[in-house]
mmCIF file of N, CA and C in Angstrom:
data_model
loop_
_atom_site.group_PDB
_atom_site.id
_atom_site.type_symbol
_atom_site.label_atom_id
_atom_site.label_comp_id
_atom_site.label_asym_id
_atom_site.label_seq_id
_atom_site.Cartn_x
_atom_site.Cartn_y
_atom_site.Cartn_z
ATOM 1 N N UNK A 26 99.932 81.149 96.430
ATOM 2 C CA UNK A 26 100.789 82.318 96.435
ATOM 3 C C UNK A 26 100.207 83.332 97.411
ATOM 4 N N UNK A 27 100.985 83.797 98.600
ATOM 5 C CA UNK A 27 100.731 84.895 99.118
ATOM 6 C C UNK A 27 101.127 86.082 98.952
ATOM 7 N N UNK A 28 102.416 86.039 98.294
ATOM 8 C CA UNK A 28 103.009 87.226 98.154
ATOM 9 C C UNK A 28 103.115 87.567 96.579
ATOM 10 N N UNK A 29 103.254 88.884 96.092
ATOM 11 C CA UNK A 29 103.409 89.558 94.842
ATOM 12 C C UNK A 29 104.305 90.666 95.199
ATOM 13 N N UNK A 30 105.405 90.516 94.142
ATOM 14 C CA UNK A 30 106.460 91.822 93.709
ATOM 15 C C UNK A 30 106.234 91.955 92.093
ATOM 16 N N UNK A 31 106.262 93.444 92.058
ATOM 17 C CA UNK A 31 105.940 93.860 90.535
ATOM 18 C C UNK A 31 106.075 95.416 90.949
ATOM 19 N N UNK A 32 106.390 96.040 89.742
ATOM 20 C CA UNK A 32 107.287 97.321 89.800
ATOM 21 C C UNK A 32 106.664 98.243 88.223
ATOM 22 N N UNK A 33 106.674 99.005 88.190
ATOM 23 C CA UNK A 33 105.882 99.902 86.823
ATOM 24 C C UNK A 33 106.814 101.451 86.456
ATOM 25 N N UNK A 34 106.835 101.353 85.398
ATOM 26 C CA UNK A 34 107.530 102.809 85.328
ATOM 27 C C UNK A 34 107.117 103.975 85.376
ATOM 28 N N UNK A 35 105.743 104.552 85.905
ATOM 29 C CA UNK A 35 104.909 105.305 86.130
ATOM 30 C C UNK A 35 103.693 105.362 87.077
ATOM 31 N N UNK A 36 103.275 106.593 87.579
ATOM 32 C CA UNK A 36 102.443 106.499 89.256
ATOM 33 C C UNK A 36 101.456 105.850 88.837
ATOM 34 N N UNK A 37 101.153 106.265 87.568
ATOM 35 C CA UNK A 37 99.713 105.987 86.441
ATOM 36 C C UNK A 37 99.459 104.639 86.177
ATOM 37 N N UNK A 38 100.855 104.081 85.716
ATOM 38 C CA UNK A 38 100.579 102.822 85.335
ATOM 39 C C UNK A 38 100.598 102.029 86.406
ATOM 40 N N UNK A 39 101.141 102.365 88.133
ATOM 41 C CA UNK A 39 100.522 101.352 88.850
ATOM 42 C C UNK A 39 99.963 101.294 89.647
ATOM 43 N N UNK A 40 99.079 103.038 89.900
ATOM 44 C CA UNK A 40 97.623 102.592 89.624
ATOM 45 C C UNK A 40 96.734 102.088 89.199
ATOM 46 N N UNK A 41 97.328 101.834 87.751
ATOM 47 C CA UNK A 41 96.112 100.976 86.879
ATOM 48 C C UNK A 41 96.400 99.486 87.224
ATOM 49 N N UNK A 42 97.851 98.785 87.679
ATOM 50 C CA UNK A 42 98.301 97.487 87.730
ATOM 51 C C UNK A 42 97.416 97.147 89.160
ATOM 52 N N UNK A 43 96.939 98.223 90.277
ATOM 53 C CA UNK A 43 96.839 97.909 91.492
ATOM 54 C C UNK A 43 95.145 97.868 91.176
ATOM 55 N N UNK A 44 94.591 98.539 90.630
ATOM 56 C CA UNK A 44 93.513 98.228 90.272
ATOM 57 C C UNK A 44 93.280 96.770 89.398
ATOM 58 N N UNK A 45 93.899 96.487 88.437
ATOM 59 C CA UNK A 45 93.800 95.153 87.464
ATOM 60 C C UNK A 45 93.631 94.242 88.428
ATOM 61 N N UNK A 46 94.935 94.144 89.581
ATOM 62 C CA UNK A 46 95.195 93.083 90.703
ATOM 63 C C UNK A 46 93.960 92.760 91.498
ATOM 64 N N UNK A 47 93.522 94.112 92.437
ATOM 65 C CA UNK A 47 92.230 94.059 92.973
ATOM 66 C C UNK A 47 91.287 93.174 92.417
ATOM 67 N N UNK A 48 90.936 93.424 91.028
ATOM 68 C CA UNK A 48 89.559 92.896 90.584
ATOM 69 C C UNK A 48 90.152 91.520 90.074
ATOM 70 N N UNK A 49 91.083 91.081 89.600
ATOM 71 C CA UNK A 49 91.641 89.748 89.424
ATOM 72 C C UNK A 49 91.270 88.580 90.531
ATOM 73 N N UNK A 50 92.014 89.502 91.730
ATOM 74 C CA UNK A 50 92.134 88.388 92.873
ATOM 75 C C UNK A 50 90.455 88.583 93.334
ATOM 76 N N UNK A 51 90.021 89.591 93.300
ATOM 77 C CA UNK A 51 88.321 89.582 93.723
ATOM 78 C C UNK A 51 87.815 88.529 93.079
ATOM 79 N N UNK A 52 87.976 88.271 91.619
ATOM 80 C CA UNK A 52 87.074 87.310 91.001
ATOM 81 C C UNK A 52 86.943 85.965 91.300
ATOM 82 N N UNK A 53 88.073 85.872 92.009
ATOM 83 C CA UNK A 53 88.255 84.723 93.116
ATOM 84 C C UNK A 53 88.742 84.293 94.220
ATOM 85 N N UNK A 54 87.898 85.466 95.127
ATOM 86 C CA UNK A 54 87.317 85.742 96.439
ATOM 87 C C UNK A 54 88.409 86.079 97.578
ATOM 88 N N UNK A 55 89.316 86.442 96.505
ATOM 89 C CA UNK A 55 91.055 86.724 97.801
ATOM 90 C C UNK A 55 91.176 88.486 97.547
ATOM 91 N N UNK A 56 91.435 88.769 98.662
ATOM 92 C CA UNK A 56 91.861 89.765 99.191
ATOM 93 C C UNK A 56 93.377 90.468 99.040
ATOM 94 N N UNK A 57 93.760 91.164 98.086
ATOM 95 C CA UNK A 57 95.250 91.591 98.555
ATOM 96 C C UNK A 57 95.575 92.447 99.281
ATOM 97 N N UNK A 58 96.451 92.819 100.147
ATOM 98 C CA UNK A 58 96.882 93.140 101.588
ATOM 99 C C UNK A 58 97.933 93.366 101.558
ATOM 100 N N UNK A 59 98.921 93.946 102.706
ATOM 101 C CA UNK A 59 99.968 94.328 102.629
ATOM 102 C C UNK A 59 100.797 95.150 101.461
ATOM 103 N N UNK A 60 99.832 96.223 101.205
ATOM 104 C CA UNK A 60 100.567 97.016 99.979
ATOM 105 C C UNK A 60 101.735 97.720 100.869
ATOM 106 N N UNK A 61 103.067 98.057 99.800
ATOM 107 C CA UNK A 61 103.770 98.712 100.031
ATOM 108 C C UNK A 61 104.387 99.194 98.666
ATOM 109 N N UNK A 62 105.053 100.711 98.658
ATOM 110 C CA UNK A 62 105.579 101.160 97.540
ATOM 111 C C UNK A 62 106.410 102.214 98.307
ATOM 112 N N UNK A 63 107.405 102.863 97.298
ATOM 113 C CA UNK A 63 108.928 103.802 97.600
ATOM 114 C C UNK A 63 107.955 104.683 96.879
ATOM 115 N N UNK A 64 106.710 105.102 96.672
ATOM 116 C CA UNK A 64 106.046 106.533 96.439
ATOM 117 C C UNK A 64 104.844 106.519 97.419
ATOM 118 N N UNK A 65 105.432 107.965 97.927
ATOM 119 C CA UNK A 65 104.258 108.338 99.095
ATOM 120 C C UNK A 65 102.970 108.833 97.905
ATOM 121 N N UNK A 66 103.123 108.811 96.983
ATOM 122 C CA UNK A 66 101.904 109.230 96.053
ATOM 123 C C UNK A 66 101.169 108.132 95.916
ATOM 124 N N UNK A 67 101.703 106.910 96.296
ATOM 125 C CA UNK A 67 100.866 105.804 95.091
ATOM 126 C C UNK A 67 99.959 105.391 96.686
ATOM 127 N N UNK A 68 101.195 105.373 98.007
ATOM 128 C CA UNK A 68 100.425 105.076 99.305
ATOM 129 C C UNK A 68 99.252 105.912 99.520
ATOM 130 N N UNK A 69 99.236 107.112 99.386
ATOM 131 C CA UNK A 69 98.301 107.852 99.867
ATOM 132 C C UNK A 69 96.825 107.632 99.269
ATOM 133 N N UNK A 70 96.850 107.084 97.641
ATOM 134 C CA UNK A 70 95.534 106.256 97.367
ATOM 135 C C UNK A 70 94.798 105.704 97.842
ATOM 136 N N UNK A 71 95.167 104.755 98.986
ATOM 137 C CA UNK A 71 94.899 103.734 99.523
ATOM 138 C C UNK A 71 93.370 104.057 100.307
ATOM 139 N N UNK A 72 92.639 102.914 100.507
ATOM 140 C CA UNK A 72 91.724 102.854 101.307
ATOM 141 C C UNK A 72 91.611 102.690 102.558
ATOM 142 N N UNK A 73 91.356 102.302 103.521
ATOM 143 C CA UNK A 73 91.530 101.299 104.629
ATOM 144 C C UNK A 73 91.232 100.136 104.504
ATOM 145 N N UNK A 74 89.836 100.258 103.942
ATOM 146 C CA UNK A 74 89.504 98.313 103.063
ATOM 147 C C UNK A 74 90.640 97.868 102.272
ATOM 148 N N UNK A 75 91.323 98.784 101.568
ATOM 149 C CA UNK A 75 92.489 97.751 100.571
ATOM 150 C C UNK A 75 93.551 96.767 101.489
ATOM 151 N N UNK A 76 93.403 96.959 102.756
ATOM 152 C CA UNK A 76 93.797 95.591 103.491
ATOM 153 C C UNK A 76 95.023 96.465 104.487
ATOM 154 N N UNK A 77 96.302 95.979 104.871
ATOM 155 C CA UNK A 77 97.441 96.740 106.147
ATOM 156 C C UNK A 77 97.953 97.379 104.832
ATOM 157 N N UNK A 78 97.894 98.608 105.018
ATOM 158 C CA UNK A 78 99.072 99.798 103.991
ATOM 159 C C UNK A 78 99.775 100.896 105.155
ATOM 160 N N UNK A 79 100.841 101.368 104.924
ATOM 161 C CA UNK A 79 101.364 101.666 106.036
ATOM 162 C C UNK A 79 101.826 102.936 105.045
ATOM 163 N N UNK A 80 101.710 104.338 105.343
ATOM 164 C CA UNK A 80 101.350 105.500 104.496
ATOM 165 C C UNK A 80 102.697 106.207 104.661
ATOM 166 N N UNK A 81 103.518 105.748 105.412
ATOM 167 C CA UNK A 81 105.003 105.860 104.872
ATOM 168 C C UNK A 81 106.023 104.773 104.299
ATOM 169 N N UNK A 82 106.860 105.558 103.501
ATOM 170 C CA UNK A 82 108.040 104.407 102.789
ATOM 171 C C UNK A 82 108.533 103.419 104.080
ATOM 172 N N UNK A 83 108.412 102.595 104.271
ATOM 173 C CA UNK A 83 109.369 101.373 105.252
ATOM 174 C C UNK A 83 110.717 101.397 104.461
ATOM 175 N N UNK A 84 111.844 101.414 105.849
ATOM 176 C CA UNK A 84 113.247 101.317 105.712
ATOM 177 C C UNK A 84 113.357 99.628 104.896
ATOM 178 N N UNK A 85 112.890 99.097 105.342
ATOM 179 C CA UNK A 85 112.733 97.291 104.508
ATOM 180 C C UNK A 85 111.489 97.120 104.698
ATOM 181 N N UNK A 86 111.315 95.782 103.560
ATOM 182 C CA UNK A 86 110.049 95.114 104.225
ATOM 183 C C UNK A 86 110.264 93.584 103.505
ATOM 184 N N UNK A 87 109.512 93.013 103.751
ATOM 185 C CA UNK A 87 109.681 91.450 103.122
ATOM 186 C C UNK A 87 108.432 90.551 102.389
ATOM 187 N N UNK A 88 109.268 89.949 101.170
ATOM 188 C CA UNK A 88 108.058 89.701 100.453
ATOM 189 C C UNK A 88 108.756 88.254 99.707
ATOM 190 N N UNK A 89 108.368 87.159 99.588
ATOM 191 C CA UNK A 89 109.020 86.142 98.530
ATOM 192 C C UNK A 89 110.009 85.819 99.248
ATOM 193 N N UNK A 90 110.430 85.573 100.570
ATOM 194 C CA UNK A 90 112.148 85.443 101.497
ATOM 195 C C UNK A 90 113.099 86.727 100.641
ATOM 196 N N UNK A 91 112.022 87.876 100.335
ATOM 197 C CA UNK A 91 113.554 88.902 99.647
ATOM 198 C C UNK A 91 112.913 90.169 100.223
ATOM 199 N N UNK A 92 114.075 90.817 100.799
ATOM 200 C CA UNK A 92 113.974 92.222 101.655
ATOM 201 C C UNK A 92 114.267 92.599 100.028
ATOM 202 N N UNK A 93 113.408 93.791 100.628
ATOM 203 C CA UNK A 93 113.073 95.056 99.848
ATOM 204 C C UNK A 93 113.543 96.211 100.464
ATOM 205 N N UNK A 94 114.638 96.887 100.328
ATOM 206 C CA UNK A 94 115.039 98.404 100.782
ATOM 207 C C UNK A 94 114.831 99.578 99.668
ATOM 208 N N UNK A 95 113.622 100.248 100.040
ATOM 209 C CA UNK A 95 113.544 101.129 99.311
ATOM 210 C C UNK A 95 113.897 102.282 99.243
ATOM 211 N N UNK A 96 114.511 102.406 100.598
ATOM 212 C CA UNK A 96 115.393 103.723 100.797
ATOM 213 C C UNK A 96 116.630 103.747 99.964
ATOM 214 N N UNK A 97 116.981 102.465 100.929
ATOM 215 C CA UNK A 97 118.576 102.588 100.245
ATOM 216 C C UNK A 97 119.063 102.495 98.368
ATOM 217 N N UNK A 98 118.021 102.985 98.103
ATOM 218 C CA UNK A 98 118.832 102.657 96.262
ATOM 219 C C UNK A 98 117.658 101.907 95.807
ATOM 220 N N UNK A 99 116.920 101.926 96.485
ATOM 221 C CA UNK A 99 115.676 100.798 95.646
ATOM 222 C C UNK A 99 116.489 99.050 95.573
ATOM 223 N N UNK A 100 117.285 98.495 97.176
ATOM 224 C CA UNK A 100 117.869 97.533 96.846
ATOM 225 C C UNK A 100 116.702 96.267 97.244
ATOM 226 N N UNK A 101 117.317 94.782 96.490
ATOM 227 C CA UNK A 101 116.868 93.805 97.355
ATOM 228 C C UNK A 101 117.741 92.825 97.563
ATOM 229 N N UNK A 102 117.571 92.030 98.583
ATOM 230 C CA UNK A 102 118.529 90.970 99.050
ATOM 231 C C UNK A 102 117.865 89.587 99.733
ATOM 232 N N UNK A 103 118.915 88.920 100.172
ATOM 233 C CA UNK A 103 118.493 87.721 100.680
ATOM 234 C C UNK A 103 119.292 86.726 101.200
#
């Protein structure tokens, strides 16, 4: 698996999910990368080590063969 989609109903709780992930995939020696989220709060956390994060919302992006528009309505397609 390269890719992960997962969604939380609070800034709090996915901070805590992005942290769980980190040390999960650390425990066996993979790196996650390519964060993206529709909150400039949760981007601005970010490290530079946490891998490519791009510190504004993207008009799309792609994950699983499914665009993600987070502008438009929080849609996805395919």
């Amino acid at each position: 698996m390269d890719d992960l989609i997962s969604g939380c109903s609070s800034i709090s709780s996915a901070k805590q999910l992005k942290q769980e992930l980190i040390s999960l995939f650390s425990g066996d020696g993979m790196q996650l990368h390519k964060w993206s989220s529709d909150c400039i709060e949760l981007l601005s956390n970010f490290d530079v080590s946490d891998g490519d994060v791009s510190l504004t919302i993207p008009d799309e992006t792609k994950a699983l063969e499914i665009l993600w528009r987070p502008v438009q309505k929080d849609t996805l397609a395919f």
